[in-house]
Structures are given as C-alpha cells and as structure tokens.
C-alpha cells in the first residue's frame, strides 16, 4: 500500500510528476527546420483563404521553416471512403510529419467551411499508439467577404483545443479579402499583412519552444493512472 499525500488522499504519489525546469530540457534531434503544415478551407479557383495560406507559407519559409500545403480538392467527405484512401493517408502522414500547423478558412454562415472541417475531421485523435495532432503548435487565420469577424478563428481555436494542440495567442482575420489581394493572388501591403507576419513569426517561436518538450508537456497524471489500473487488471486476469 503506497503512502498518501497529506490533504490529497485521492492521488497516487508514485504516479504524480513534480514539474521542474530541468525536466523541460528538450530531447531529440533539434537541428532540422521547423516543420509546418498548412490547411485552407476553400475549393474556389480564386480562393482568398488559399491566397492567404500561400502568403503565410512564404513568410514561414523566410523564417527558415519547411512548409507543406495540403490540397483538399479531392479529399472525400469523412466516412464516405475507407481510411486507406490516398488523400486521407496523405493528410494523416503530413500531420505526423508536422511540428506546427496553420489553419485558414473563409467564414461561411458564421463558421468554418465544410471543406475546412472535413480536413480536421479526417485527423484522428488517436492512430494506434500515436496522437497525430497532440502537442503540435497551431496558428489560426480567417478571411471575410465583408466586415471583420472572429467567428472562424474562435471556432478553429475550439477545434485545436479538442485536437490537443497548442494554439498560439496571436491570430489573423482579414476583412473584405477581395480588396487585400491583387490579380496574381498576392497580398497587398497593409496592417492586415503585418498581422500575418506577426502570426507566422510567433508560430515559429512557439514551435521552436515546444520542440523536444511536447511529450513531457502532454504527459498527464490521469493517463498514467489509467495505464497503471489496466496493468493491474491484466495481472489479475493472469491469476
């Protein structure tokens, strides 16, 4: 019988981690560029969310990141095909490859588009013993057809939290996006463009900060306790 902690009788002390600064020392290979996956939420030929995503990618590359952009054009609706579908396999492999992500969606009927949500829905919380999104950094952006709104970025934050991602504080919302991009799809100079630079700069900083520490930061008492109880049940089952 293990000793209990005074005033905390419900905690198993042998499973309780005591956080220290030393335990936050990064582990693993640290020399590769930050790996950032970008997702956008529109299939239109002149898609402002795609334009904004590619603009963000250029900024990230300037900061030394390795970027990959997923094309959602032929991704089937979630549940309509097996998980072995090539586009599903591609998306999930990119999630596992990434250390950070950027999600950018237009606002439609006050929320994210189906194209955006479909991509997120294809990313499982667990894939065997691996959690493809947990502990990865996330930046959220939206484009608006009219006045500025924050409905989409707020929804994306909620989804990021549900996917156990570390969403950075800064965000980008571009109103009247049709005015902010030229005929070639490049974003014009403005305070909105400056904010995109801010967001990408912050994403790289947070990704570097989290790198090598993600496993420790997402190691939880409740899950350690659950694993210990299952191990006891297995031992009892062998008796």
Short mmCIF file of N, CA, C and O in Angstrom, two decimals, residues 34-166:
data_model
loop_
_atom_site.label_atom_id
_atom_site.label_comp_id
_atom_site.label_asym_id
_atom_site.label_seq_id
_atom_site.Cartn_x
_atom_site.Cartn_y
_atom_site.Cartn_z
N UNK A 34 11.91 23.99 -38.56
CA UNK A 34 10.54 23.74 -38.07
C UNK A 34 9.66 23.23 -39.21
O UNK A 34 9.68 23.79 -40.32
N UNK A 35 8.91 22.18 -38.96
CA UNK A 35 8.08 21.56 -39.99
C UNK A 35 6.63 22.02 -39.81
O UNK A 35 5.98 21.66 -38.82
N UNK A 36 6.14 22.78 -40.77
CA UNK A 36 4.82 23.40 -40.65
C UNK A 36 3.90 22.91 -41.77
O UNK A 36 4.23 23.02 -42.95
N UNK A 37 2.73 22.41 -41.39
CA UNK A 37 1.69 22.00 -42.34
C UNK A 37 0.62 23.09 -42.38
O UNK A 37 0.17 23.57 -41.34
N UNK A 38 0.20 23.46 -43.59
CA UNK A 38 -0.83 24.48 -43.75
C UNK A 38 -2.06 23.89 -44.42
O UNK A 38 -1.96 23.19 -45.44
N UNK A 39 -3.23 24.18 -43.85
CA UNK A 39 -4.52 23.73 -44.39
C UNK A 39 -5.38 24.95 -44.69
O UNK A 39 -5.39 25.92 -43.91
N UNK A 40 -6.09 24.92 -45.81
CA UNK A 40 -7.01 26.01 -46.13
C UNK A 40 -8.38 25.44 -46.47
O UNK A 40 -8.53 24.26 -46.79
N UNK A 41 -9.41 26.30 -46.43
CA UNK A 41 -10.78 25.80 -46.42
C UNK A 41 -11.66 26.20 -47.57
O UNK A 41 -12.86 26.44 -47.38
N UNK A 42 -11.12 26.27 -48.79
CA UNK A 42 -11.95 26.64 -49.94
C UNK A 42 -11.44 25.94 -51.18
O UNK A 42 -10.23 25.76 -51.36
N UNK A 43 -12.36 25.57 -52.07
CA UNK A 43 -12.02 24.94 -53.34
C UNK A 43 -12.19 25.88 -54.53
O UNK A 43 -12.00 25.48 -55.67
N UNK A 44 -12.56 27.13 -54.27
CA UNK A 44 -12.79 28.08 -55.35
C UNK A 44 -11.50 28.36 -56.11
O UNK A 44 -10.40 28.34 -55.54
N UNK A 45 -11.65 28.66 -57.42
CA UNK A 45 -10.47 28.97 -58.24
C UNK A 45 -9.75 30.20 -57.69
O UNK A 45 -8.52 30.22 -57.57
N UNK A 46 -10.51 31.25 -57.38
CA UNK A 46 -9.93 32.44 -56.75
C UNK A 46 -10.28 32.39 -55.27
O UNK A 46 -11.21 33.05 -54.80
N UNK A 47 -9.51 31.61 -54.55
CA UNK A 47 -9.77 31.35 -53.13
C UNK A 47 -8.87 32.24 -52.29
O UNK A 47 -7.64 32.12 -52.32
N UNK A 48 -9.47 33.13 -51.52
CA UNK A 48 -8.68 34.04 -50.70
C UNK A 48 -8.06 33.33 -49.50
O UNK A 48 -6.98 33.73 -49.04
N UNK A 49 -8.70 32.28 -49.01
CA UNK A 49 -8.07 31.52 -47.93
C UNK A 49 -6.83 30.80 -48.45
O UNK A 49 -5.83 30.68 -47.72
N UNK A 50 -6.88 30.33 -49.71
CA UNK A 50 -5.68 29.72 -50.29
C UNK A 50 -4.60 30.77 -50.53
O UNK A 50 -3.42 30.53 -50.23
N UNK A 51 -4.99 31.93 -51.04
CA UNK A 51 -4.02 33.00 -51.24
C UNK A 51 -3.34 33.37 -49.92
O UNK A 51 -2.12 33.55 -49.86
N UNK A 52 -4.13 33.50 -48.85
CA UNK A 52 -3.57 33.86 -47.55
C UNK A 52 -2.66 32.76 -47.02
O UNK A 52 -1.61 33.03 -46.42
N UNK A 53 -3.05 31.51 -47.26
CA UNK A 53 -2.23 30.38 -46.83
C UNK A 53 -0.88 30.38 -47.53
O UNK A 53 0.17 30.19 -46.90
N UNK A 54 -0.88 30.63 -48.85
CA UNK A 54 0.38 30.66 -49.58
C UNK A 54 1.23 31.86 -49.17
O UNK A 54 2.46 31.78 -49.14
N UNK A 55 0.58 32.97 -48.83
CA UNK A 55 1.33 34.14 -48.34
C UNK A 55 1.99 33.79 -47.01
O UNK A 55 3.17 34.13 -46.78
N UNK A 56 1.25 33.11 -46.14
CA UNK A 56 1.82 32.68 -44.86
C UNK A 56 2.98 31.72 -45.07
O UNK A 56 4.00 31.78 -44.36
N UNK A 57 2.84 30.83 -46.05
CA UNK A 57 3.91 29.86 -46.33
C UNK A 57 5.20 30.56 -46.75
O UNK A 57 6.30 30.16 -46.35
N UNK A 58 5.07 31.61 -47.57
CA UNK A 58 6.26 32.35 -47.99
C UNK A 58 6.96 32.99 -46.80
O UNK A 58 8.20 33.00 -46.71
N UNK A 59 6.18 33.52 -45.88
CA UNK A 59 6.76 34.15 -44.68
C UNK A 59 7.44 33.09 -43.82
O UNK A 59 8.56 33.29 -43.31
N UNK A 60 6.79 31.95 -43.65
CA UNK A 60 7.37 30.86 -42.85
C UNK A 60 8.68 30.37 -43.46
O UNK A 60 9.65 30.10 -42.73
N UNK A 61 8.72 30.26 -44.77
CA UNK A 61 9.96 29.84 -45.42
C UNK A 61 11.07 30.85 -45.19
O UNK A 61 12.24 30.47 -45.01
N UNK A 62 10.72 32.15 -45.19
CA UNK A 62 11.73 33.17 -44.89
C UNK A 62 12.29 32.99 -43.49
O UNK A 62 13.49 33.23 -43.25
N UNK A 63 11.45 32.55 -42.55
CA UNK A 63 11.89 32.33 -41.17
C UNK A 63 12.63 30.99 -41.02
O UNK A 63 13.00 30.62 -39.90
N UNK A 64 12.82 30.28 -42.11
CA UNK A 64 13.60 29.05 -42.06
C UNK A 64 12.81 27.78 -41.89
O UNK A 64 13.39 26.70 -41.70
N UNK A 65 11.49 27.87 -41.96
CA UNK A 65 10.66 26.69 -41.78
C UNK A 65 10.56 25.88 -43.06
O UNK A 65 10.68 26.41 -44.17
N UNK A 66 10.35 24.59 -42.91
CA UNK A 66 9.99 23.72 -44.02
C UNK A 66 8.48 23.62 -44.04
O UNK A 66 7.87 23.22 -43.03
N UNK A 67 7.86 23.99 -45.14
CA UNK A 67 6.40 24.06 -45.19
C UNK A 67 5.84 23.09 -46.21
O UNK A 67 6.45 22.84 -47.25
N UNK A 68 4.67 22.57 -45.91
CA UNK A 68 3.91 21.74 -46.84
C UNK A 68 2.46 22.18 -46.76
O UNK A 68 1.93 22.40 -45.67
N UNK A 69 1.83 22.32 -47.93
CA UNK A 69 0.43 22.76 -48.01
C UNK A 69 -0.40 21.62 -48.56
O UNK A 69 -0.12 21.09 -49.63
N UNK A 70 -1.43 21.25 -47.82
CA UNK A 70 -2.30 20.15 -48.26
C UNK A 70 -3.38 20.70 -49.18
O UNK A 70 -4.05 21.69 -48.85
N UNK A 71 -3.56 20.06 -50.33
CA UNK A 71 -4.60 20.44 -51.29
C UNK A 71 -5.85 19.61 -51.01
O UNK A 71 -5.84 18.39 -51.20
N UNK A 72 -6.95 20.24 -50.56
CA UNK A 72 -8.15 19.48 -50.18
C UNK A 72 -9.07 19.15 -51.35
O UNK A 72 -10.15 18.58 -51.14
N UNK A 73 -8.67 19.46 -52.57
CA UNK A 73 -9.57 19.38 -53.71
C UNK A 73 -10.25 18.01 -53.85
O UNK A 73 -11.45 17.92 -54.07
N UNK A 74 -9.51 16.93 -53.74
CA UNK A 74 -10.09 15.60 -53.98
C UNK A 74 -10.22 14.78 -52.69
O UNK A 74 -10.35 13.56 -52.75
N UNK A 75 -10.18 15.46 -51.55
CA UNK A 75 -10.38 14.75 -50.28
C UNK A 75 -11.85 14.41 -50.11
O UNK A 75 -12.70 15.31 -50.06
N UNK A 76 -12.22 13.13 -50.02
CA UNK A 76 -13.64 12.77 -49.87
C UNK A 76 -14.20 13.22 -48.52
O UNK A 76 -13.45 13.52 -47.58
N UNK A 77 -15.52 13.25 -48.44
CA UNK A 77 -16.16 13.55 -47.17
C UNK A 77 -15.82 12.47 -46.14
O UNK A 77 -15.76 11.28 -46.47
N UNK A 78 -15.62 12.90 -44.92
CA UNK A 78 -15.24 11.96 -43.87
C UNK A 78 -16.31 10.87 -43.73
O UNK A 78 -17.51 11.14 -43.75
N UNK A 79 -15.84 9.63 -43.66
CA UNK A 79 -16.75 8.49 -43.51
C UNK A 79 -17.25 7.92 -44.81
O UNK A 79 -17.89 6.86 -44.81
N UNK A 80 -16.99 8.60 -45.94
CA UNK A 80 -17.52 8.13 -47.23
C UNK A 80 -16.62 7.12 -47.91
O UNK A 80 -17.05 6.44 -48.84
N UNK A 81 -15.36 7.06 -47.49
CA UNK A 81 -14.39 6.12 -48.06
C UNK A 81 -13.57 5.52 -46.92
O UNK A 81 -13.53 6.07 -45.82
N UNK A 82 -12.89 4.40 -47.18
CA UNK A 82 -12.02 3.83 -46.14
C UNK A 82 -10.87 4.77 -45.81
O UNK A 82 -10.49 5.64 -46.61
N UNK A 83 -10.28 4.58 -44.63
CA UNK A 83 -9.15 5.40 -44.21
C UNK A 83 -7.90 5.16 -45.04
O UNK A 83 -6.92 5.90 -44.92
N UNK A 84 -7.94 4.13 -45.90
CA UNK A 84 -6.81 3.83 -46.78
C UNK A 84 -6.84 4.67 -48.06
O UNK A 84 -5.95 4.53 -48.90
N UNK A 85 -7.85 5.53 -48.22
CA UNK A 85 -7.92 6.39 -49.40
C UNK A 85 -6.64 7.23 -49.48
O UNK A 85 -6.17 7.77 -48.46
N UNK A 86 -6.05 7.36 -50.68
CA UNK A 86 -4.75 8.06 -50.80
C UNK A 86 -4.73 9.46 -50.22
O UNK A 86 -3.74 9.87 -49.59
N UNK A 87 -5.81 10.24 -50.38
CA UNK A 87 -5.81 11.60 -49.84
C UNK A 87 -5.87 11.60 -48.32
O UNK A 87 -5.29 12.47 -47.66
N UNK A 88 -6.57 10.65 -47.75
CA UNK A 88 -6.63 10.53 -46.29
C UNK A 88 -5.27 10.13 -45.75
O UNK A 88 -4.77 10.70 -44.76
N UNK A 89 -4.64 9.17 -46.41
CA UNK A 89 -3.30 8.73 -46.00
C UNK A 89 -2.32 9.90 -46.10
O UNK A 89 -1.49 10.11 -45.20
N UNK A 90 -2.42 10.67 -47.18
CA UNK A 90 -1.54 11.83 -47.36
C UNK A 90 -1.71 12.84 -46.23
O UNK A 90 -0.73 13.32 -45.64
N UNK A 91 -2.96 13.19 -45.93
CA UNK A 91 -3.23 14.18 -44.88
C UNK A 91 -2.71 13.71 -43.53
O UNK A 91 -2.07 14.48 -42.80
N UNK A 92 -2.97 12.45 -43.19
CA UNK A 92 -2.53 11.95 -41.89
C UNK A 92 -1.01 11.86 -41.80
O UNK A 92 -0.44 12.13 -40.73
N UNK A 93 -0.37 11.50 -42.90
CA UNK A 93 1.10 11.46 -42.89
C UNK A 93 1.68 12.85 -42.69
O UNK A 93 2.67 13.03 -41.97
N UNK A 94 1.07 13.85 -43.31
CA UNK A 94 1.53 15.23 -43.14
C UNK A 94 1.35 15.70 -41.70
O UNK A 94 2.19 16.44 -41.17
N UNK A 95 0.25 15.29 -41.08
CA UNK A 95 0.03 15.66 -39.67
C UNK A 95 1.12 15.08 -38.78
O UNK A 95 1.64 15.75 -37.88
N UNK A 96 1.47 13.82 -39.02
CA UNK A 96 2.52 13.18 -38.23
C UNK A 96 3.87 13.84 -38.49
O UNK A 96 4.70 13.96 -37.58
N UNK A 97 4.10 14.26 -39.73
CA UNK A 97 5.36 14.92 -40.09
C UNK A 97 5.49 16.28 -39.42
O UNK A 97 6.59 16.70 -39.02
N UNK A 98 4.38 16.97 -39.24
CA UNK A 98 4.41 18.37 -38.81
C UNK A 98 4.78 18.52 -37.34
O UNK A 98 4.51 17.65 -36.52
N UNK A 99 5.38 19.66 -37.04
CA UNK A 99 5.58 20.10 -35.65
C UNK A 99 4.63 21.24 -35.31
O UNK A 99 4.35 21.49 -34.14
N UNK A 100 4.17 21.94 -36.32
CA UNK A 100 3.20 23.02 -36.16
C UNK A 100 2.29 23.06 -37.37
O UNK A 100 2.61 22.48 -38.43
N UNK A 101 1.15 23.72 -37.22
CA UNK A 101 0.20 23.80 -38.32
C UNK A 101 -0.41 25.20 -38.39
O UNK A 101 -0.44 25.93 -37.41
N UNK A 102 -0.91 25.53 -39.60
CA UNK A 102 -1.67 26.75 -39.84
C UNK A 102 -3.00 26.34 -40.43
O UNK A 102 -3.04 25.61 -41.43
N UNK A 103 -4.10 26.78 -39.83
CA UNK A 103 -5.44 26.52 -40.35
C UNK A 103 -6.04 27.85 -40.79
O UNK A 103 -6.10 28.81 -40.01
N UNK A 104 -6.50 27.91 -42.04
CA UNK A 104 -7.06 29.15 -42.59
C UNK A 104 -8.36 28.83 -43.32
O UNK A 104 -8.37 28.01 -44.24
N UNK A 105 -9.45 29.47 -42.91
CA UNK A 105 -10.75 29.19 -43.51
C UNK A 105 -11.50 30.48 -43.81
O UNK A 105 -11.39 31.46 -43.07
N UNK A 106 -12.30 30.49 -44.88
CA UNK A 106 -13.28 31.56 -45.04
C UNK A 106 -14.38 31.41 -43.97
O UNK A 106 -14.51 30.34 -43.37
N UNK A 107 -15.14 32.47 -43.79
CA UNK A 107 -16.32 32.37 -42.92
C UNK A 107 -17.54 32.10 -43.80
O UNK A 107 -17.79 32.82 -44.76
N UNK A 108 -18.27 31.06 -43.45
CA UNK A 108 -19.50 30.75 -44.18
C UNK A 108 -20.61 30.46 -43.18
O UNK A 108 -20.47 29.59 -42.33
N UNK A 109 -21.69 31.23 -43.28
CA UNK A 109 -22.80 31.10 -42.34
C UNK A 109 -22.31 31.20 -40.89
O UNK A 109 -22.76 30.47 -40.02
N UNK A 110 -21.36 32.08 -40.66
CA UNK A 110 -20.90 32.37 -39.31
C UNK A 110 -19.92 31.38 -38.72
O UNK A 110 -19.60 31.47 -37.53
N UNK A 111 -19.39 30.46 -39.55
CA UNK A 111 -18.46 29.49 -39.01
C UNK A 111 -17.50 29.02 -40.10
O UNK A 111 -17.44 29.60 -41.18
N UNK A 112 -16.74 27.96 -39.80
CA UNK A 112 -15.79 27.44 -40.78
C UNK A 112 -16.53 26.76 -41.92
O UNK A 112 -17.70 26.36 -41.77
N UNK A 113 -15.86 26.60 -43.04
CA UNK A 113 -16.47 25.91 -44.17
C UNK A 113 -16.44 24.40 -43.97
O UNK A 113 -15.65 23.87 -43.18
N UNK A 114 -17.28 23.71 -44.74
CA UNK A 114 -17.26 22.26 -44.72
C UNK A 114 -15.94 21.70 -45.19
O UNK A 114 -15.48 20.65 -44.70
N UNK A 115 -15.31 22.39 -46.14
CA UNK A 115 -14.00 21.95 -46.64
C UNK A 115 -12.98 21.94 -45.52
O UNK A 115 -12.18 21.00 -45.38
N UNK A 116 -12.99 22.98 -44.69
CA UNK A 116 -12.05 23.06 -43.57
C UNK A 116 -12.36 22.00 -42.51
O UNK A 116 -11.46 21.27 -42.07
N UNK A 117 -13.61 21.91 -42.14
CA UNK A 117 -14.00 20.95 -41.10
C UNK A 117 -13.75 19.52 -41.55
O UNK A 117 -13.36 18.66 -40.73
N UNK A 118 -13.95 19.24 -42.83
CA UNK A 118 -13.73 17.88 -43.33
C UNK A 118 -12.28 17.45 -43.16
O UNK A 118 -12.00 16.29 -42.80
N UNK A 119 -11.35 18.37 -43.41
CA UNK A 119 -9.94 18.03 -43.22
C UNK A 119 -9.65 17.71 -41.76
O UNK A 119 -8.97 16.72 -41.45
N UNK A 120 -10.16 18.55 -40.87
CA UNK A 120 -9.91 18.34 -39.45
C UNK A 120 -10.56 17.04 -38.98
O UNK A 120 -9.99 16.29 -38.17
N UNK A 121 -11.76 16.74 -39.50
CA UNK A 121 -12.46 15.52 -39.10
C UNK A 121 -11.72 14.26 -39.53
O UNK A 121 -11.89 13.20 -38.91
N UNK A 122 -10.93 14.34 -40.59
CA UNK A 122 -10.16 13.18 -41.03
C UNK A 122 -8.93 12.92 -40.17
O UNK A 122 -8.32 11.86 -40.25
N UNK A 123 -8.54 13.90 -39.36
CA UNK A 123 -7.37 13.73 -38.49
C UNK A 123 -7.83 13.06 -37.20
O UNK A 123 -8.60 13.65 -36.44
N UNK A 124 -7.40 11.84 -36.91
CA UNK A 124 -7.89 11.15 -35.71
C UNK A 124 -7.21 11.68 -34.45
O UNK A 124 -6.07 12.14 -34.49
N UNK A 125 -7.93 11.62 -33.35
CA UNK A 125 -7.31 11.94 -32.07
C UNK A 125 -6.23 10.92 -31.72
O UNK A 125 -5.21 11.26 -31.13
N UNK A 126 -6.49 9.67 -32.08
CA UNK A 126 -5.52 8.61 -31.84
C UNK A 126 -5.39 7.75 -33.09
O UNK A 126 -6.38 7.48 -33.77
N UNK A 127 -4.18 7.34 -33.40
CA UNK A 127 -3.90 6.46 -34.52
C UNK A 127 -2.96 5.38 -34.00
O UNK A 127 -1.75 5.54 -34.00
N UNK A 128 -3.54 4.28 -33.51
CA UNK A 128 -2.75 3.30 -32.79
C UNK A 128 -2.30 3.90 -31.47
O UNK A 128 -3.11 4.40 -30.69
N UNK A 129 -1.01 3.88 -31.23
CA UNK A 129 -0.46 4.47 -30.00
C UNK A 129 -0.04 5.92 -30.21
O UNK A 129 0.51 6.54 -29.30
N UNK A 130 -0.31 6.48 -31.40
CA UNK A 130 0.15 7.82 -31.75
C UNK A 130 -1.03 8.77 -31.80
O UNK A 130 -2.12 8.41 -32.26
N UNK A 131 -0.83 9.99 -31.35
CA UNK A 131 -1.82 11.05 -31.47
C UNK A 131 -1.29 12.07 -32.47
O UNK A 131 -0.41 12.86 -32.15
N UNK A 132 -1.83 12.07 -33.69
CA UNK A 132 -1.23 12.86 -34.78
C UNK A 132 -1.22 14.37 -34.57
O UNK A 132 -0.41 15.05 -35.19
N UNK A 133 -2.11 14.89 -33.74
CA UNK A 133 -2.17 16.34 -33.57
C UNK A 133 -1.70 16.80 -32.19
O UNK A 133 -1.37 17.98 -32.02
N UNK A 134 -1.64 15.92 -31.23
CA UNK A 134 -1.35 16.33 -29.86
C UNK A 134 0.04 16.96 -29.73
O UNK A 134 1.02 16.46 -30.25
N UNK A 135 0.08 18.10 -29.03
CA UNK A 135 1.35 18.75 -28.73
C UNK A 135 1.93 19.57 -29.86
O UNK A 135 2.98 20.19 -29.69
N UNK A 136 1.26 19.60 -31.01
CA UNK A 136 1.74 20.43 -32.11
C UNK A 136 1.22 21.86 -31.95
O UNK A 136 0.13 22.06 -31.44
N UNK A 137 2.00 22.81 -32.39
CA UNK A 137 1.56 24.19 -32.33
C UNK A 137 0.57 24.47 -33.45
O UNK A 137 0.54 23.77 -34.47
N UNK A 138 -0.25 25.50 -33.26
CA UNK A 138 -1.29 25.83 -34.24
C UNK A 138 -1.48 27.34 -34.30
O UNK A 138 -1.59 28.01 -33.28
N UNK A 139 -1.52 27.87 -35.53
CA UNK A 139 -1.91 29.25 -35.79
C UNK A 139 -3.21 29.24 -36.58
O UNK A 139 -3.38 28.41 -37.49
N UNK A 140 -4.13 30.15 -36.26
CA UNK A 140 -5.43 30.17 -36.93
C UNK A 140 -5.63 31.51 -37.65
O UNK A 140 -5.24 32.56 -37.16
N UNK A 141 -6.24 31.42 -38.84
CA UNK A 141 -6.50 32.61 -39.65
C UNK A 141 -7.85 32.45 -40.34
O UNK A 141 -8.34 31.34 -40.54
N UNK A 142 -8.44 33.60 -40.71
CA UNK A 142 -9.67 33.56 -41.49
C UNK A 142 -9.71 34.71 -42.47
O UNK A 142 -9.03 35.73 -42.29
N UNK A 143 -10.50 34.53 -43.53
CA UNK A 143 -10.79 35.61 -44.46
C UNK A 143 -12.29 35.87 -44.44
O UNK A 143 -13.09 34.95 -44.28
N UNK A 144 -12.66 37.13 -44.59
CA UNK A 144 -14.06 37.53 -44.54
C UNK A 144 -14.44 38.21 -45.85
O UNK A 144 -13.65 38.97 -46.42
N UNK A 145 -15.67 37.95 -46.31
CA UNK A 145 -16.16 38.62 -47.50
C UNK A 145 -16.60 40.04 -47.22
O UNK A 145 -16.58 40.89 -48.11
N UNK A 146 -16.97 40.31 -45.97
CA UNK A 146 -17.43 41.63 -45.57
C UNK A 146 -16.61 42.16 -44.42
O UNK A 146 -15.39 42.07 -44.42
N UNK A 147 -17.31 42.73 -43.43
CA UNK A 147 -16.62 43.33 -42.29
C UNK A 147 -15.90 42.27 -41.46
O UNK A 147 -16.19 41.08 -41.56
N UNK A 148 -14.97 42.74 -40.65
CA UNK A 148 -14.12 41.82 -39.90
C UNK A 148 -14.93 41.02 -38.89
O UNK A 148 -15.81 41.55 -38.20
N UNK A 149 -14.63 39.75 -38.80
CA UNK A 149 -15.29 38.84 -37.87
C UNK A 149 -14.23 37.94 -37.25
O UNK A 149 -13.14 37.77 -37.81
N UNK A 150 -14.57 37.38 -36.11
CA UNK A 150 -13.66 36.45 -35.45
C UNK A 150 -14.34 35.10 -35.18
O UNK A 150 -13.84 34.29 -34.40
N UNK A 151 -15.46 34.86 -35.85
CA UNK A 151 -16.19 33.60 -35.65
C UNK A 151 -15.34 32.40 -36.03
O UNK A 151 -15.31 31.39 -35.33
N UNK A 152 -14.67 32.49 -37.17
CA UNK A 152 -13.90 31.35 -37.66
C UNK A 152 -12.69 31.07 -36.79
O UNK A 152 -12.45 29.92 -36.40
N UNK A 153 -11.91 32.11 -36.46
CA UNK A 153 -10.73 31.85 -35.64
C UNK A 153 -11.12 31.33 -34.27
O UNK A 153 -10.42 30.49 -33.69
N UNK A 154 -12.25 31.80 -33.73
CA UNK A 154 -12.71 31.27 -32.45
C UNK A 154 -13.08 29.80 -32.57
O UNK A 154 -12.77 28.98 -31.68
N UNK A 155 -13.75 29.43 -33.67
CA UNK A 155 -14.11 28.03 -33.88
C UNK A 155 -12.86 27.17 -34.08
O UNK A 155 -12.76 26.05 -33.56
N UNK A 156 -11.91 27.70 -34.84
CA UNK A 156 -10.67 26.94 -35.07
C UNK A 156 -9.90 26.75 -33.76
O UNK A 156 -9.27 25.71 -33.55
N UNK A 157 -9.96 27.74 -32.89
CA UNK A 157 -9.31 27.58 -31.58
C UNK A 157 -9.98 26.46 -30.79
O UNK A 157 -9.30 25.65 -30.14
N UNK A 158 -11.29 26.43 -30.83
CA UNK A 158 -12.02 25.36 -30.14
C UNK A 158 -11.62 23.99 -30.69
O UNK A 158 -11.36 23.05 -29.94
N UNK A 159 -11.57 23.89 -32.02
CA UNK A 159 -11.18 22.63 -32.64
C UNK A 159 -9.74 22.26 -32.31
O UNK A 159 -9.43 21.09 -32.06
N UNK A 160 -8.85 23.24 -32.31
CA UNK A 160 -7.47 22.98 -31.96
C UNK A 160 -7.33 22.46 -30.54
O UNK A 160 -6.55 21.54 -30.27
N UNK A 161 -8.09 23.05 -29.62
CA UNK A 161 -8.05 22.57 -28.24
C UNK A 161 -8.56 21.14 -28.16
O UNK A 161 -8.00 20.30 -27.44
N UNK A 162 -9.63 20.84 -28.91
CA UNK A 162 -10.17 19.49 -28.92
C UNK A 162 -9.16 18.49 -29.47
O UNK A 162 -9.09 17.35 -29.02
N UNK A 163 -8.36 18.94 -30.44
CA UNK A 163 -7.33 18.08 -31.03
C UNK A 163 -6.04 18.08 -30.21
O UNK A 163 -5.03 17.53 -30.63
N UNK A 164 -6.08 18.71 -29.04
CA UNK A 164 -4.97 18.73 -28.08
C UNK A 164 -3.73 19.41 -28.67
O UNK A 164 -2.60 18.98 -28.46
N UNK A 165 -3.98 20.49 -29.40
CA UNK A 165 -2.89 21.27 -29.98
C UNK A 165 -2.62 22.50 -29.13
O UNK A 165 -3.45 22.90 -28.31
N UNK A 166 -1.46 23.09 -29.32
CA UNK A 166 -1.06 24.29 -28.57
C UNK A 166 -1.25 25.49 -29.49
O UNK A 166 -0.41 25.79 -30.34
#
